[in-house]
Every structure is written in C-alpha cells, then in structure tokens.
C-alpha cells in the first residue's frame, strides 16, 4: 500500500506543476494592477457617492490583495512539490529500468520476483525467488555474498532503492499536502483581519514546506541597489513572483528593485501586520470604566 501511494505521489509531479497555472498566473498579474487602479481612483474622485465608491474600491483592493497572496502560495507550493519530487522520481525510474533489464518482476508492494540462477543446486520448484526491502543483511548486488544466488543480491538492492524513493516521495507529499489543505477560504469572500492574519501564517507554512525549493538565502543581503537589480533581472518571472509571495518583507526592503514590486510586497506586509495587531488589541478587550471616585482613589494613592 505504501509503495502504491508513493508511486502515485511521484506521478503527481507530471501534473501538479501545470495544474491551474494559467489561471493562477492571470490572478497574480492582474491583482496588483487592480490595487493600483483602486488607489488612483480614490485620489481623483470626490463627493458622497465618490466616498462610498472609494470605500468599495478599498475593500475590493483588500480582497484582491488577499487573493493575490493565496494564489501565489498555491502556485509556489505546487511548483515546489513538483521540483522536489523530481529526485525520488528519477531514483524510482532507474530502479524500475534495472529490474526490467534483468527480467525481474516488480510487484505493487515493492517486492521483486527474480529468476533463480541455474547454477544453483537448490532451486525452488517455481524457479523464482522473492526479494523484499528491509532485509536484515541485504546481499551486495551481483556479489553472490556467502555463496548465495547473485540474482537475489541484485533483486534486494533494487527493492531497497524502490523503497527509499517511495519513502522520500511520501515525506515530500505529506509535507506539501498539509500546507495545501490549509490554503482555502470561505465562499462570499470578504477579507477581514483574521483572514489577513491567516494569510501571514499561510506564508510561513509554505516557507517551511518549500524552503528547499525557494531558499531565502538566495535573496541578496547587504548588496548595492545595482547588484540587487541585476539579481532580480536575472530571475525568470515565475521565480520573481515566488520570491515576492514567500518573502514579501525581504523583497520590499531591497533597494534597486522595481518600485511597483516593492510597493505591492510592502503593502501586503503592512496589511497583515496591521491585521494581526488589531486582532491582538481586540483580544485585550475594552478598557475598564473608571468612575470619578475610583479616579480620585487612584490619583491620591
């Protein structure tokens, strides 16, 4: 069962990197532009109707800001999942190719059926043997250790490699699955402080899951604006979006990057920080009422 689940996780790599990419990319490109349009309209319109329209646009901008972040986190998670699954997928494919070349049969549970070498006297009636991963002392491949069948050693080696690839794939799959399950929202989107605070936590969760894929250590530290700009220009657009989504505070602080990129990143950080601060204040509750007599007692004491 574990082998079957691991193989399914590896097959996901061929699909997840492309799943919904067009739609997510459109939302990421359009979101910041809509926010800037809303801000521009708020500076040029006046009157009671304009005030209401400005408030509606501000709410719409806030919604798109949230959607922009969540879509970016989903896309980055899927890309990270696909990239990290590449290594165990390669290991699995190589092990399966080796088994096929040796005419070994791989079963769904990861065990291998191999033909017993004809030079051995004690040949099972079926003429085949079975190798499973986790053998106490796996035979060296092809060595015929201890006078045993060399095919047994080869089969055990392949079984171990298959099991290792599946274990690695399952770890990666579980790490990203937990994050992706949390990237959801309710119908009738109205972004409030709690949702923005959740978006900040979502970002931290994806940072932990995709740290191997998008490492913040690659973001320039203490570099000149020209060096920062050169680093940014050297990145493909998809990778720029991923860094801006995962590390908005770092990207927003980099001199030399386009002002619109820094502005969008800093606005998201500001919105999430303000939301969390407001939630903390709400948790404290209102200040207790103090009567005149109580005030005199406090001041005289």
mmCIF file of C-alpha atoms in Angstrom:
data_model
loop_
_atom_site.group_PDB
_atom_site.id
_atom_site.type_symbol
_atom_site.label_atom_id
_atom_site.label_comp_id
_atom_site.label_asym_id
_atom_site.label_seq_id
_atom_site.Cartn_x
_atom_site.Cartn_y
_atom_site.Cartn_z
ATOM 1 C CA UNK A 1 0.000 0.000 0.000
ATOM 2 C CA UNK A 2 2.850 2.391 0.884
ATOM 3 C CA UNK A 3 4.556 1.636 -2.407
ATOM 4 C CA UNK A 4 1.364 2.341 -4.343
ATOM 5 C CA UNK A 5 0.830 5.647 -2.511
ATOM 6 C CA UNK A 6 4.422 6.690 -3.132
ATOM 7 C CA UNK A 7 4.199 5.921 -6.832
ATOM 8 C CA UNK A 8 1.027 7.996 -7.046
ATOM 9 C CA UNK A 9 2.833 10.893 -5.364
ATOM 10 C CA UNK A 10 5.599 10.622 -7.940
ATOM 11 C CA UNK A 11 3.099 10.594 -10.791
ATOM 12 C CA UNK A 12 1.656 13.826 -9.456
ATOM 13 C CA UNK A 13 4.875 15.584 -10.433
ATOM 14 C CA UNK A 14 3.938 15.354 -14.091
ATOM 15 C CA UNK A 15 0.660 17.167 -13.446
ATOM 16 C CA UNK A 16 0.891 19.425 -10.416
ATOM 17 C CA UNK A 17 3.384 21.883 -11.883
ATOM 18 C CA UNK A 18 0.899 22.720 -14.618
ATOM 19 C CA UNK A 19 -2.351 22.489 -12.652
ATOM 20 C CA UNK A 20 -4.213 25.769 -12.880
ATOM 21 C CA UNK A 21 -1.065 27.666 -13.786
ATOM 22 C CA UNK A 22 -2.720 29.889 -16.377
ATOM 23 C CA UNK A 23 -5.481 30.909 -14.020
ATOM 24 C CA UNK A 24 -3.131 31.479 -11.084
ATOM 25 C CA UNK A 25 -0.713 33.496 -13.210
ATOM 26 C CA UNK A 26 -3.517 35.711 -14.527
ATOM 27 C CA UNK A 27 -4.681 36.411 -10.998
ATOM 28 C CA UNK A 28 -1.161 37.216 -9.840
ATOM 29 C CA UNK A 29 -0.600 39.621 -12.725
ATOM 30 C CA UNK A 30 -3.967 41.331 -12.503
ATOM 31 C CA UNK A 31 -4.192 41.627 -8.708
ATOM 32 C CA UNK A 32 -1.519 44.319 -8.180
ATOM 33 C CA UNK A 33 -2.749 46.295 -11.196
ATOM 34 C CA UNK A 34 -6.284 46.342 -9.808
ATOM 35 C CA UNK A 35 -4.971 47.541 -6.459
ATOM 36 C CA UNK A 36 -3.088 50.424 -8.098
ATOM 37 C CA UNK A 37 -6.161 51.375 -10.151
ATOM 38 C CA UNK A 38 -8.240 51.487 -6.968
ATOM 39 C CA UNK A 39 -5.716 53.727 -5.241
ATOM 40 C CA UNK A 40 -5.563 56.060 -8.236
ATOM 41 C CA UNK A 41 -9.358 56.344 -8.395
ATOM 42 C CA UNK A 42 -9.509 57.200 -4.679
ATOM 43 C CA UNK A 43 -7.294 60.243 -5.281
ATOM 44 C CA UNK A 44 -9.324 61.670 -8.171
ATOM 45 C CA UNK A 45 -12.978 61.176 -7.147
ATOM 46 C CA UNK A 46 -14.891 63.488 -4.732
ATOM 47 C CA UNK A 47 -18.396 63.743 -3.189
ATOM 48 C CA UNK A 48 -20.651 61.426 -1.165
ATOM 49 C CA UNK A 49 -21.046 58.918 -3.985
ATOM 50 C CA UNK A 50 -17.348 59.050 -4.635
ATOM 51 C CA UNK A 51 -16.656 58.423 -0.931
ATOM 52 C CA UNK A 52 -18.783 55.290 -0.986
ATOM 53 C CA UNK A 53 -17.213 54.175 -4.252
ATOM 54 C CA UNK A 54 -13.765 54.754 -2.785
ATOM 55 C CA UNK A 55 -14.651 52.608 0.220
ATOM 56 C CA UNK A 56 -15.917 49.873 -2.083
ATOM 57 C CA UNK A 57 -12.734 50.080 -4.136
ATOM 58 C CA UNK A 58 -10.630 49.901 -0.987
ATOM 59 C CA UNK A 59 -12.484 46.748 0.060
ATOM 60 C CA UNK A 60 -12.061 45.323 -3.441
ATOM 61 C CA UNK A 61 -8.352 46.157 -3.360
ATOM 62 C CA UNK A 62 -8.049 44.406 0.000
ATOM 63 C CA UNK A 63 -9.805 41.334 -1.398
ATOM 64 C CA UNK A 64 -7.572 41.188 -4.458
ATOM 65 C CA UNK A 65 -4.509 41.672 -2.292
ATOM 66 C CA UNK A 66 -5.511 38.610 -0.290
ATOM 67 C CA UNK A 67 -6.361 36.567 -3.404
ATOM 68 C CA UNK A 68 -3.069 37.576 -4.988
ATOM 69 C CA UNK A 69 -1.151 36.230 -1.990
ATOM 70 C CA UNK A 70 -3.127 32.995 -1.678
ATOM 71 C CA UNK A 71 -2.864 32.240 -5.414
ATOM 72 C CA UNK A 72 0.875 32.857 -5.239
ATOM 73 C CA UNK A 73 1.210 30.477 -2.287
ATOM 74 C CA UNK A 74 -0.753 27.767 -4.100
ATOM 75 C CA UNK A 75 1.340 28.079 -7.233
ATOM 76 C CA UNK A 76 4.614 28.132 -5.285
ATOM 77 C CA UNK A 77 3.554 25.054 -3.320
ATOM 78 C CA UNK A 78 2.683 23.136 -6.488
ATOM 79 C CA UNK A 79 5.930 24.144 -8.178
ATOM 80 C CA UNK A 80 7.914 23.212 -5.079
ATOM 81 C CA UNK A 81 6.165 19.848 -4.856
ATOM 82 C CA UNK A 82 6.910 19.085 -8.499
ATOM 83 C CA UNK A 83 10.552 20.161 -8.190
ATOM 84 C CA UNK A 84 11.242 18.134 -5.043
ATOM 85 C CA UNK A 85 9.541 15.023 -6.407
ATOM 86 C CA UNK A 86 11.950 15.045 -9.362
ATOM 87 C CA UNK A 87 14.783 13.383 -7.389
ATOM 88 C CA UNK A 88 12.834 10.397 -5.978
ATOM 89 C CA UNK A 89 11.064 10.004 -9.308
ATOM 90 C CA UNK A 90 14.434 9.683 -11.028
ATOM 91 C CA UNK A 91 15.567 7.100 -8.465
ATOM 92 C CA UNK A 92 12.395 5.090 -8.919
ATOM 93 C CA UNK A 93 12.581 5.145 -12.717
ATOM 94 C CA UNK A 94 16.208 3.980 -12.648
ATOM 95 C CA UNK A 95 15.394 1.130 -10.267
ATOM 96 C CA UNK A 96 12.442 0.023 -12.405
ATOM 97 C CA UNK A 97 14.579 0.144 -15.556
ATOM 98 C CA UNK A 98 17.239 -2.001 -13.879
ATOM 99 C CA UNK A 99 14.585 -4.513 -12.834
ATOM 100 C CA UNK A 100 13.200 -4.640 -16.382
ATOM 101 C CA UNK A 101 16.646 -5.157 -17.899
ATOM 102 C CA UNK A 102 17.261 -8.056 -15.524
ATOM 103 C CA UNK A 103 13.826 -9.555 -16.273
ATOM 104 C CA UNK A 104 12.742 -9.095 -12.656
ATOM 105 C CA UNK A 105 9.069 -8.539 -11.866
ATOM 106 C CA UNK A 106 8.178 -5.629 -9.567
ATOM 107 C CA UNK A 107 5.006 -6.088 -7.540
ATOM 108 C CA UNK A 108 2.755 -3.244 -6.255
ATOM 109 C CA UNK A 109 4.006 -3.740 -2.697
ATOM 110 C CA UNK A 110 7.604 -3.078 -3.789
ATOM 111 C CA UNK A 111 8.792 -6.676 -3.672
ATOM 112 C CA UNK A 112 10.601 -8.248 -6.615
ATOM 113 C CA UNK A 113 10.294 -11.681 -8.176
ATOM 114 C CA UNK A 114 13.536 -12.826 -9.763
ATOM 115 C CA UNK A 115 14.677 -15.983 -11.618
ATOM 116 C CA UNK A 116 16.957 -18.181 -9.557
ATOM 117 C CA UNK A 117 20.352 -18.606 -11.193
ATOM 118 C CA UNK A 118 20.545 -22.009 -12.968
ATOM 119 C CA UNK A 119 23.982 -22.787 -11.482
ATOM 120 C CA UNK A 120 22.456 -23.359 -8.028
ATOM 121 C CA UNK A 121 21.509 -26.841 -6.962
ATOM 122 C CA UNK A 122 18.743 -25.908 -4.544
ATOM 123 C CA UNK A 123 16.296 -24.422 -6.990
ATOM 124 C CA UNK A 124 12.731 -23.770 -5.818
ATOM 125 C CA UNK A 125 10.092 -25.656 -7.694
ATOM 126 C CA UNK A 126 8.844 -22.442 -9.286
ATOM 127 C CA UNK A 127 12.346 -21.440 -10.397
ATOM 128 C CA UNK A 128 11.895 -17.975 -8.897
ATOM 129 C CA UNK A 129 12.647 -16.189 -5.652
ATOM 130 C CA UNK A 130 11.223 -13.112 -3.931
ATOM 131 C CA UNK A 131 13.171 -10.149 -2.583
ATOM 132 C CA UNK A 132 11.654 -7.536 -0.275
ATOM 133 C CA UNK A 133 13.004 -4.251 1.086
ATOM 134 C CA UNK A 134 14.228 -4.157 4.659
ATOM 135 C CA UNK A 135 16.234 -7.379 4.575
ATOM 136 C CA UNK A 136 18.359 -7.819 7.696
ATOM 137 C CA UNK A 137 21.579 -8.081 5.675
ATOM 138 C CA UNK A 138 20.933 -7.189 2.031
ATOM 139 C CA UNK A 139 23.255 -9.007 -0.322
ATOM 140 C CA UNK A 140 25.723 -6.969 -2.302
ATOM 141 C CA UNK A 141 24.400 -6.607 -5.852
ATOM 142 C CA UNK A 142 25.913 -9.228 -8.095
ATOM 143 C CA UNK A 143 28.413 -10.421 -5.472
ATOM 144 C CA UNK A 144 26.667 -13.654 -4.536
ATOM 145 C CA UNK A 145 27.675 -12.989 -0.934
ATOM 146 C CA UNK A 146 28.121 -16.141 1.121
ATOM 147 C CA UNK A 147 27.652 -18.290 -1.963
ATOM 148 C CA UNK A 148 24.064 -17.101 -2.376
ATOM 149 C CA UNK A 149 22.310 -16.517 -5.662
ATOM 150 C CA UNK A 150 23.685 -13.299 -7.273
ATOM 151 C CA UNK A 151 20.211 -12.540 -8.630
ATOM 152 C CA UNK A 152 18.977 -12.392 -5.058
ATOM 153 C CA UNK A 153 21.538 -9.694 -4.245
ATOM 154 C CA UNK A 154 20.546 -7.674 -7.309
ATOM 155 C CA UNK A 155 16.860 -8.010 -6.515
ATOM 156 C CA UNK A 156 17.343 -6.935 -2.885
ATOM 157 C CA UNK A 157 19.365 -3.920 -3.995
ATOM 158 C CA UNK A 158 16.610 -2.824 -6.390
ATOM 159 C CA UNK A 159 13.938 -3.415 -3.737
ATOM 160 C CA UNK A 160 15.815 -1.163 -1.301
ATOM 161 C CA UNK A 161 16.199 1.585 -3.915
ATOM 162 C CA UNK A 162 12.477 1.440 -4.728
ATOM 163 C CA UNK A 163 11.590 1.631 -1.033
ATOM 164 C CA UNK A 164 13.957 4.579 -0.487
ATOM 165 C CA UNK A 165 12.452 6.504 -3.419
ATOM 166 C CA UNK A 166 8.921 5.893 -2.176
ATOM 167 C CA UNK A 167 9.762 6.903 1.397
ATOM 168 C CA UNK A 168 11.297 10.129 0.127
ATOM 169 C CA UNK A 169 8.295 10.835 -2.107
ATOM 170 C CA UNK A 170 5.859 10.175 0.736
ATOM 171 C CA UNK A 171 7.720 12.595 3.026
ATOM 172 C CA UNK A 172 7.628 15.332 0.387
ATOM 173 C CA UNK A 173 3.997 14.639 -0.480
ATOM 174 C CA UNK A 174 2.931 14.749 3.174
ATOM 175 C CA UNK A 175 4.817 17.973 3.825
ATOM 176 C CA UNK A 176 3.154 19.829 0.962
ATOM 177 C CA UNK A 177 -0.266 18.209 1.398
ATOM 178 C CA UNK A 178 -0.565 19.607 4.922
ATOM 179 C CA UNK A 179 0.165 23.116 3.667
ATOM 180 C CA UNK A 180 -2.118 22.942 0.625
ATOM 181 C CA UNK A 181 -5.060 21.756 2.733
ATOM 182 C CA UNK A 182 -4.852 24.987 4.723
ATOM 183 C CA UNK A 183 -4.842 27.228 1.649
ATOM 184 C CA UNK A 184 -8.590 27.652 1.397
ATOM 185 C CA UNK A 185 -11.226 30.264 2.098
ATOM 186 C CA UNK A 186 -14.962 30.564 2.513
ATOM 187 C CA UNK A 187 -17.498 31.486 -0.153
ATOM 188 C CA UNK A 188 -18.654 35.084 -0.411
ATOM 189 C CA UNK A 189 -15.157 36.484 0.044
ATOM 190 C CA UNK A 190 -14.976 39.403 2.453
ATOM 191 C CA UNK A 191 -11.416 39.764 3.686
ATOM 192 C CA UNK A 192 -11.209 40.683 7.362
ATOM 193 C CA UNK A 193 -8.342 40.960 9.821
ATOM 194 C CA UNK A 194 -8.478 37.278 10.722
ATOM 195 C CA UNK A 195 -8.142 36.226 7.069
ATOM 196 C CA UNK A 196 -5.164 38.534 6.541
ATOM 197 C CA UNK A 197 -3.525 37.175 9.699
ATOM 198 C CA UNK A 198 -4.195 33.655 8.397
ATOM 199 C CA UNK A 199 -2.551 34.619 5.100
ATOM 200 C CA UNK A 200 0.584 35.621 7.020
ATOM 201 C CA UNK A 201 0.583 32.229 8.753
ATOM 202 C CA UNK A 202 -0.019 30.502 5.408
ATOM 203 C CA UNK A 203 3.072 32.250 4.070
ATOM 204 C CA UNK A 204 5.164 30.966 6.984
ATOM 205 C CA UNK A 205 3.833 27.439 6.449
ATOM 206 C CA UNK A 206 4.750 27.470 2.748
ATOM 207 C CA UNK A 207 8.178 28.908 3.611
ATOM 208 C CA UNK A 208 8.819 25.877 5.816
ATOM 209 C CA UNK A 209 7.486 23.379 3.284
ATOM 210 C CA UNK A 210 9.162 24.876 0.215
ATOM 211 C CA UNK A 211 12.375 26.031 1.846
ATOM 212 C CA UNK A 212 14.444 23.631 -0.255
ATOM 213 C CA UNK A 213 12.773 24.863 -3.433
ATOM 214 C CA UNK A 214 12.789 28.628 -2.806
ATOM 215 C CA UNK A 215 15.553 29.418 -0.337
ATOM 216 C CA UNK A 216 15.575 32.912 1.160
ATOM 217 C CA UNK A 217 19.359 32.667 1.492
ATOM 218 C CA UNK A 218 19.496 33.362 -2.239
ATOM 219 C CA UNK A 219 17.994 36.822 -1.710
ATOM 220 C CA UNK A 220 20.831 39.402 -1.711
ATOM 221 C CA UNK A 221 21.937 40.664 1.696
ATOM 222 C CA UNK A 222 23.789 43.973 2.171
ATOM 223 C CA UNK A 223 24.241 44.442 -1.579
ATOM 224 C CA UNK A 224 24.145 47.653 -3.589
ATOM 225 C CA UNK A 225 20.953 48.695 -5.443
ATOM 226 C CA UNK A 226 22.707 47.885 -8.728
ATOM 227 C CA UNK A 227 23.577 44.372 -7.526
ATOM 228 C CA UNK A 228 20.034 43.836 -6.270
ATOM 229 C CA UNK A 229 18.639 44.972 -9.600
ATOM 230 C CA UNK A 230 20.977 42.642 -11.502
ATOM 231 C CA UNK A 231 19.900 39.686 -9.336
ATOM 232 C CA UNK A 232 16.221 40.464 -9.923
ATOM 233 C CA UNK A 233 16.642 40.861 -13.688
ATOM 234 C CA UNK A 234 18.419 37.510 -13.831
ATOM 235 C CA UNK A 235 15.385 35.662 -12.447
ATOM 236 C CA UNK A 236 12.577 34.310 -14.651
ATOM 237 C CA UNK A 237 9.215 35.978 -13.991
ATOM 238 C CA UNK A 238 7.827 32.897 -12.266
ATOM 239 C CA UNK A 239 10.672 32.865 -9.760
ATOM 240 C CA UNK A 240 10.274 36.603 -9.116
ATOM 241 C CA UNK A 241 6.616 36.026 -8.260
ATOM 242 C CA UNK A 242 7.539 33.188 -5.925
ATOM 243 C CA UNK A 243 10.105 35.219 -4.003
ATOM 244 C CA UNK A 244 7.719 38.183 -3.745
ATOM 245 C CA UNK A 245 4.989 35.856 -2.451
ATOM 246 C CA UNK A 246 7.096 33.900 0.040
ATOM 247 C CA UNK A 247 9.356 36.693 1.297
ATOM 248 C CA UNK A 248 7.491 39.995 0.804
ATOM 249 C CA UNK A 249 9.320 41.758 3.661
ATOM 250 C CA UNK A 250 12.722 40.915 2.192
ATOM 251 C CA UNK A 251 11.713 41.831 -1.358
ATOM 252 C CA UNK A 252 10.054 45.049 -0.236
ATOM 253 C CA UNK A 253 13.256 46.135 1.529
ATOM 254 C CA UNK A 254 15.569 45.608 -1.461
ATOM 255 C CA UNK A 255 16.734 48.874 -2.998
ATOM 256 C CA UNK A 256 17.142 48.603 -6.740
ATOM 257 C CA UNK A 257 14.040 46.501 -7.429
ATOM 258 C CA UNK A 258 11.123 47.991 -9.404
ATOM 259 C CA UNK A 259 9.054 50.317 -7.243
ATOM 260 C CA UNK A 260 5.786 48.541 -8.095
ATOM 261 C CA UNK A 261 7.209 45.205 -6.916
ATOM 262 C CA UNK A 262 8.403 46.689 -3.638
ATOM 263 C CA UNK A 263 5.172 48.632 -3.168
ATOM 264 C CA UNK A 264 2.977 45.560 -3.587
ATOM 265 C CA UNK A 265 5.193 43.496 -1.272
ATOM 266 C CA UNK A 266 5.280 46.173 1.427
ATOM 267 C CA UNK A 267 1.523 46.772 1.260
ATOM 268 C CA UNK A 268 0.859 43.096 1.897
ATOM 269 C CA UNK A 269 3.266 43.048 4.840
ATOM 270 C CA UNK A 270 1.645 46.219 6.213
ATOM 271 C CA UNK A 271 -1.882 44.831 5.800
ATOM 272 C CA UNK A 272 -1.018 41.535 7.503
ATOM 273 C CA UNK A 273 0.889 43.238 10.330
ATOM 274 C CA UNK A 274 -1.934 45.723 10.906
ATOM 275 C CA UNK A 275 -4.482 42.884 10.901
ATOM 276 C CA UNK A 276 -2.545 40.877 13.487
ATOM 277 C CA UNK A 277 -2.059 43.952 15.659
ATOM 278 C CA UNK A 278 -5.779 44.696 15.535
ATOM 279 C CA UNK A 279 -6.615 41.116 16.492
ATOM 280 C CA UNK A 280 -4.223 41.363 19.438
ATOM 281 C CA UNK A 281 -5.900 44.591 20.571
ATOM 282 C CA UNK A 282 -9.344 43.047 20.214
ATOM 283 C CA UNK A 283 -8.251 40.139 22.386
ATOM 284 C CA UNK A 284 -7.324 42.534 25.187
ATOM 285 C CA UNK A 285 -10.873 43.863 25.305
ATOM 286 C CA UNK A 286 -12.166 47.359 26.127
ATOM 287 C CA UNK A 287 -10.625 49.450 28.856
ATOM 288 C CA UNK A 288 -12.469 49.166 32.189
ATOM 289 C CA UNK A 289 -14.646 52.109 33.123
ATOM 290 C CA UNK A 290 -13.349 54.238 35.994
ATOM 291 C CA UNK A 291 -15.755 56.395 37.999
ATOM 292 C CA UNK A 292 -14.826 59.779 39.427
ATOM 293 C CA UNK A 293 -14.467 58.283 42.914
ATOM 294 C CA UNK A 294 -12.243 55.496 41.640
ATOM 295 C CA UNK A 295 -10.147 58.058 39.749
ATOM 296 C CA UNK A 296 -9.645 60.082 42.937
ATOM 297 C CA UNK A 297 -8.626 56.941 44.829
ATOM 298 C CA UNK A 298 -6.099 56.061 42.145
ATOM 299 C CA UNK A 299 -4.592 59.551 41.934
ATOM 300 C CA UNK A 300 -4.486 60.067 45.717
ATOM 301 C CA UNK A 301 -2.880 56.683 46.297
#
